[in-house]
mmCIF file of C-alpha atoms and ligand atoms in Angstrom:
data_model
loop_
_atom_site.group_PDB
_atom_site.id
_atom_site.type_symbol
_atom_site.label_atom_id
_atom_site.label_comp_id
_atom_site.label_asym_id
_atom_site.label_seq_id
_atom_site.Cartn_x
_atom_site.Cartn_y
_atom_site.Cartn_z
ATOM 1 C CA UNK O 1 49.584 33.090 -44.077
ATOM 2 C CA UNK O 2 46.124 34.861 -43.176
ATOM 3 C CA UNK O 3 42.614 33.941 -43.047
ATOM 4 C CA UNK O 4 40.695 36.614 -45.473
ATOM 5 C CA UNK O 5 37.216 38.021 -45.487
ATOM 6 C CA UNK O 6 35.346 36.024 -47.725
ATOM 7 C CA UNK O 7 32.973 38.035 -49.965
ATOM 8 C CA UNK O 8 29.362 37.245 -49.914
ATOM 9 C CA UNK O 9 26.431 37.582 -52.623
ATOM 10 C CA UNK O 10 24.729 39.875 -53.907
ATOM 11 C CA UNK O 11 28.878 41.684 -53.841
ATOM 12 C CA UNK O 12 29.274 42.404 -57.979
ATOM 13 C CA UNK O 13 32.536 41.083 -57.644
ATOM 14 C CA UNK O 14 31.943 37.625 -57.787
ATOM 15 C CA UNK O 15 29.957 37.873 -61.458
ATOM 16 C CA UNK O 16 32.890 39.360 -62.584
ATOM 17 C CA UNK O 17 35.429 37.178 -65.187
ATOM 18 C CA UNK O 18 38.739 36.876 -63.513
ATOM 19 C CA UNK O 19 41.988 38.343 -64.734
ATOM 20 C CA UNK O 20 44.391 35.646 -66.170
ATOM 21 C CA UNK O 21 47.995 35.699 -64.045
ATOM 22 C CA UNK O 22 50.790 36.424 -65.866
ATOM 23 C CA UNK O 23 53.520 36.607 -62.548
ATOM 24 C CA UNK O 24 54.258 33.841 -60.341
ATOM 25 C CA UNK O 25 56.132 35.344 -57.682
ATOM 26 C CA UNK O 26 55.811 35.696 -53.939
ATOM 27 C CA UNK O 27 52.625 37.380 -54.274
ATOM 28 C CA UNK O 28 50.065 34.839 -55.673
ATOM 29 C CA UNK O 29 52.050 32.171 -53.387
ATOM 30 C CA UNK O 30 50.615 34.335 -50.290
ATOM 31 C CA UNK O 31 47.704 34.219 -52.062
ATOM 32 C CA UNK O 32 47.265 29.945 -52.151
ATOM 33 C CA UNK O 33 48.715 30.425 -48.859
ATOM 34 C CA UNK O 34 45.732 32.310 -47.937
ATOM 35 C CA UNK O 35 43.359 30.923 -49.745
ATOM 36 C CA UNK O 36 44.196 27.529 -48.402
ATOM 37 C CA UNK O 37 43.924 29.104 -44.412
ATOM 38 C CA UNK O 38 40.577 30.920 -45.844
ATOM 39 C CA UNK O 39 38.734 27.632 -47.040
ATOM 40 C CA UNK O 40 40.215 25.324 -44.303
ATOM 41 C CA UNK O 41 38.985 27.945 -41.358
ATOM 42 C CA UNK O 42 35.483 28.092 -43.064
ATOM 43 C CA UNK O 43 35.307 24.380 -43.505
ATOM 44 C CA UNK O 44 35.008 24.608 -47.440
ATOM 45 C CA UNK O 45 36.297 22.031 -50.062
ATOM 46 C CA UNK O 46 37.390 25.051 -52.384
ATOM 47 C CA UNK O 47 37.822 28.618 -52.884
ATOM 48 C CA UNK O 48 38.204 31.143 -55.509
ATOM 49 C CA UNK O 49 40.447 34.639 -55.483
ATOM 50 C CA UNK O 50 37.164 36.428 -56.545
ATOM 51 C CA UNK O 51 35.774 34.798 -53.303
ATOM 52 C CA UNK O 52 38.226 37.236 -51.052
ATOM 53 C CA UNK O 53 37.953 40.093 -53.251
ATOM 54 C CA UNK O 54 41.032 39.473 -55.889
ATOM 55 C CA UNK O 55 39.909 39.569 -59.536
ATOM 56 C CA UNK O 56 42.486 36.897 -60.384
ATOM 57 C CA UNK O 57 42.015 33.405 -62.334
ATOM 58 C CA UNK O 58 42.992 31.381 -58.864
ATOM 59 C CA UNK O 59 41.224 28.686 -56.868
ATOM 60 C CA UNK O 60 41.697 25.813 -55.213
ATOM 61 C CA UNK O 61 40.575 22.448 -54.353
ATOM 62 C CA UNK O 62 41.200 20.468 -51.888
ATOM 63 C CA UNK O 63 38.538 17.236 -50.869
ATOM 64 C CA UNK O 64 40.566 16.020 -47.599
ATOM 65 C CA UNK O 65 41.333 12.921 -49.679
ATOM 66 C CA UNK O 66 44.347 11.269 -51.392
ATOM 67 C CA UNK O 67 44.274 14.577 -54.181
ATOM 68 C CA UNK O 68 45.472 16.634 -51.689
ATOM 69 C CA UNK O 69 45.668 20.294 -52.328
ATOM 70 C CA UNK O 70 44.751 21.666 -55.845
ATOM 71 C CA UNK O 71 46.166 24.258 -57.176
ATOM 72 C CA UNK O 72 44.670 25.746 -60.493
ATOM 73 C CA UNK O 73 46.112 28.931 -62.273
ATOM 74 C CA UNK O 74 44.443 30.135 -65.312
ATOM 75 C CA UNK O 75 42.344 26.843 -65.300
ATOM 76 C CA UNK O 76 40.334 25.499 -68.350
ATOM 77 C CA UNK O 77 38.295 22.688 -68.960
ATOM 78 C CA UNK O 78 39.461 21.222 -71.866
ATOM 79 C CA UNK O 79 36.912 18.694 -72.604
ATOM 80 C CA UNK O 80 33.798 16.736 -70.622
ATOM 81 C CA UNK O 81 32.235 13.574 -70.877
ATOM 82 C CA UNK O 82 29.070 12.220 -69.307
ATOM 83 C CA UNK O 83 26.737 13.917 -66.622
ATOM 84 C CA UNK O 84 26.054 13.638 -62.975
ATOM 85 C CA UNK O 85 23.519 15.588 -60.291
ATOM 86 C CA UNK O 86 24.651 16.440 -56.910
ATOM 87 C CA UNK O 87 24.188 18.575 -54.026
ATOM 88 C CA UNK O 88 26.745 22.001 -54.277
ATOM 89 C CA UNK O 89 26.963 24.620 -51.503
ATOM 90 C CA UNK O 90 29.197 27.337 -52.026
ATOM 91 C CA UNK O 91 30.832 29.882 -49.628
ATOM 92 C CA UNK O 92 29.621 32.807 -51.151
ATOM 93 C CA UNK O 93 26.395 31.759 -50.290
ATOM 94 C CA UNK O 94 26.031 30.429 -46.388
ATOM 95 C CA UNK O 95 23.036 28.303 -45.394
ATOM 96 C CA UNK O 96 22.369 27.514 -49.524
ATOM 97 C CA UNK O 97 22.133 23.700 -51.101
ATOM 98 C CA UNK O 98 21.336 22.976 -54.563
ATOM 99 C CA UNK O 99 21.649 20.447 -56.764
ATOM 100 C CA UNK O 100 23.569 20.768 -60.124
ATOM 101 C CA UNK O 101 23.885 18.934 -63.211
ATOM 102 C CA UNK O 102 27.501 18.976 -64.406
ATOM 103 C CA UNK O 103 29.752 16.686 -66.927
ATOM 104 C CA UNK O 104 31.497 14.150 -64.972
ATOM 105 C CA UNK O 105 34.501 13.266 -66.187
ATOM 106 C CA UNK O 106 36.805 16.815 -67.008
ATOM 107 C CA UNK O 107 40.025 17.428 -68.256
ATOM 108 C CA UNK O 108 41.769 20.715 -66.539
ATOM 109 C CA UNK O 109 44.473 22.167 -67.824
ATOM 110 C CA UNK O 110 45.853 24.945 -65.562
ATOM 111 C CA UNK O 111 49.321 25.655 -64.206
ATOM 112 C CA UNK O 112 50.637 25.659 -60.978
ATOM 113 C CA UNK O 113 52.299 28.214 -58.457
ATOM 114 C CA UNK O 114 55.609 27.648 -60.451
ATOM 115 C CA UNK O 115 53.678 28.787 -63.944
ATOM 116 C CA UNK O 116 54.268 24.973 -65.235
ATOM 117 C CA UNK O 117 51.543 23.885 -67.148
ATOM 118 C CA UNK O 118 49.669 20.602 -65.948
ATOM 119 C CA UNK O 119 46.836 18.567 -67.324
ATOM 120 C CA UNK O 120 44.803 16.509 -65.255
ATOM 121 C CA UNK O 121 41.727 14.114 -66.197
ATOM 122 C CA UNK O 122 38.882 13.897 -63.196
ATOM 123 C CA UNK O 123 35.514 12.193 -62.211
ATOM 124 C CA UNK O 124 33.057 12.636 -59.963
ATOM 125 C CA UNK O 125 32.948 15.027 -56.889
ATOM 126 C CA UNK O 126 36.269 16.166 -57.386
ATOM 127 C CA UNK O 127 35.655 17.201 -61.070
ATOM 128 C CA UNK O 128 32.140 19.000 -59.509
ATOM 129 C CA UNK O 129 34.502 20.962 -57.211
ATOM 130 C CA UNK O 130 36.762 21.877 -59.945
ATOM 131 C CA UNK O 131 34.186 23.022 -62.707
ATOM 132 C CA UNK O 132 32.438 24.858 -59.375
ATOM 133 C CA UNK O 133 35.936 27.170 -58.753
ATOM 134 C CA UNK O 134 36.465 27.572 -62.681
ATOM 135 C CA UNK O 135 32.825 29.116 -63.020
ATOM 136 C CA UNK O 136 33.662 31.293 -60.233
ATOM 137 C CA UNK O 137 36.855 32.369 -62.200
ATOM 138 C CA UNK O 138 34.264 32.976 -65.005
ATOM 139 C CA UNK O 139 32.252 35.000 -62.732
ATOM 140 C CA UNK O 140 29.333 32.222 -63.011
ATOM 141 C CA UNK O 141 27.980 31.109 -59.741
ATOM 142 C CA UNK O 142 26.386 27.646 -58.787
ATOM 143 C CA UNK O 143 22.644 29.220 -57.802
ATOM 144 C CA UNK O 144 22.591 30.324 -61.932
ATOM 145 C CA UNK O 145 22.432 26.723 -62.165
ATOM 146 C CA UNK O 146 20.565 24.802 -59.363
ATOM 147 C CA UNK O 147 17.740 22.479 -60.715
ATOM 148 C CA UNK O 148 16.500 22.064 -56.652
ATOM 149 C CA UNK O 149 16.869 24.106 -54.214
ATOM 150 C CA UNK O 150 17.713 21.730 -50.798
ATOM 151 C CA UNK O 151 17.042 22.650 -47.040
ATOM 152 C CA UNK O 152 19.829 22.068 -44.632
ATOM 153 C CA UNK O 153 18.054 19.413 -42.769
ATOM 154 C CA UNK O 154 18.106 16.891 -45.661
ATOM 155 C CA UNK O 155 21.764 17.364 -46.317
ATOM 156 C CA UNK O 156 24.369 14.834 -44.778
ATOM 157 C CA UNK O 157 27.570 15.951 -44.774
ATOM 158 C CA UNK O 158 28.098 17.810 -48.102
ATOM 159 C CA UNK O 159 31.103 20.405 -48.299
ATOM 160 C CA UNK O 160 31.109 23.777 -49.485
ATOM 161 C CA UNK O 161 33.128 25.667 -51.988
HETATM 162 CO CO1 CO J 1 31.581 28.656 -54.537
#
């Protein structure tokens, strides 16, 4: 396992749609691996392969909370319901708070490091972390969609992703 460089804007890579995985072998399991070191050592709640510079439909989520660690290969969202506004931040993009409107309620159907196809139904900020990674994987980044801007001193304790 290895902490990567994680890739900044304006870098064209991240408004780039991710390729879908077709192998699930040792490789994209270093991957996760790394992923999960990447976001943990920079104190994020998610990360996507496009953020370290792999063109790949991978992310993960994980809210330090009973969910534990999402994993989501080749991830859709499958249907919405309702809307919410909340603060994002995103690694990409250090020192920057905005608030988005997103659905609330999601169902995700992705597969895991194994290639076995899962669905999973979600509300609230874990759903906004979710549909946050899967735009990444889209090439779509949260500032295409902030409706305020926030400075750090009025934030309290949002995460990153
Ligand atoms: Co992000």
């Amino acid at each position: 396992m290895a902490i990567r460089k994680i890739v900044k804007h304006p870098d064209k890579g991240l408004e780039k749609k991710c390729r879908k995985v077709t192998s699930f072998g040792p490789s994209l399991h270093k991957l996760l691996d790394d992923l999960y070191d990447t976001m943990i050592d920079a104190d994020g709640l998610g990360i996507a392969a496009p953020q370290v510079g792999v063109d790949l439909a991978v992310a993960i989520v994980d809210m330090d909370d009973e969910h534990g660690t999402l994993e989501l290969i080749n991830p859709e969202i499958i249907q919405t319901e309702g809307s919410s506004v909340d603060v994002e931040g995103c690694l990409s993009f250090p020192g920057i708070y905005g608030e988005v409107e997103r659905p609330d309620l999601i169902k995700v159907r992705a597969q895991d490091r194994d290639g076995d196809v899962y669905e999973l139904e979600v509300n609230e900020y874990f759903s906004r972390a979710i549909q946050h990674e899967v735009d990444h994987l889209n090439g779509v980044l949260f500032t295409s969609k902030v409706i305020r801007y926030i400075q750090e001193d009025e934030l309290e304790g949002y995460g990153e992703e």
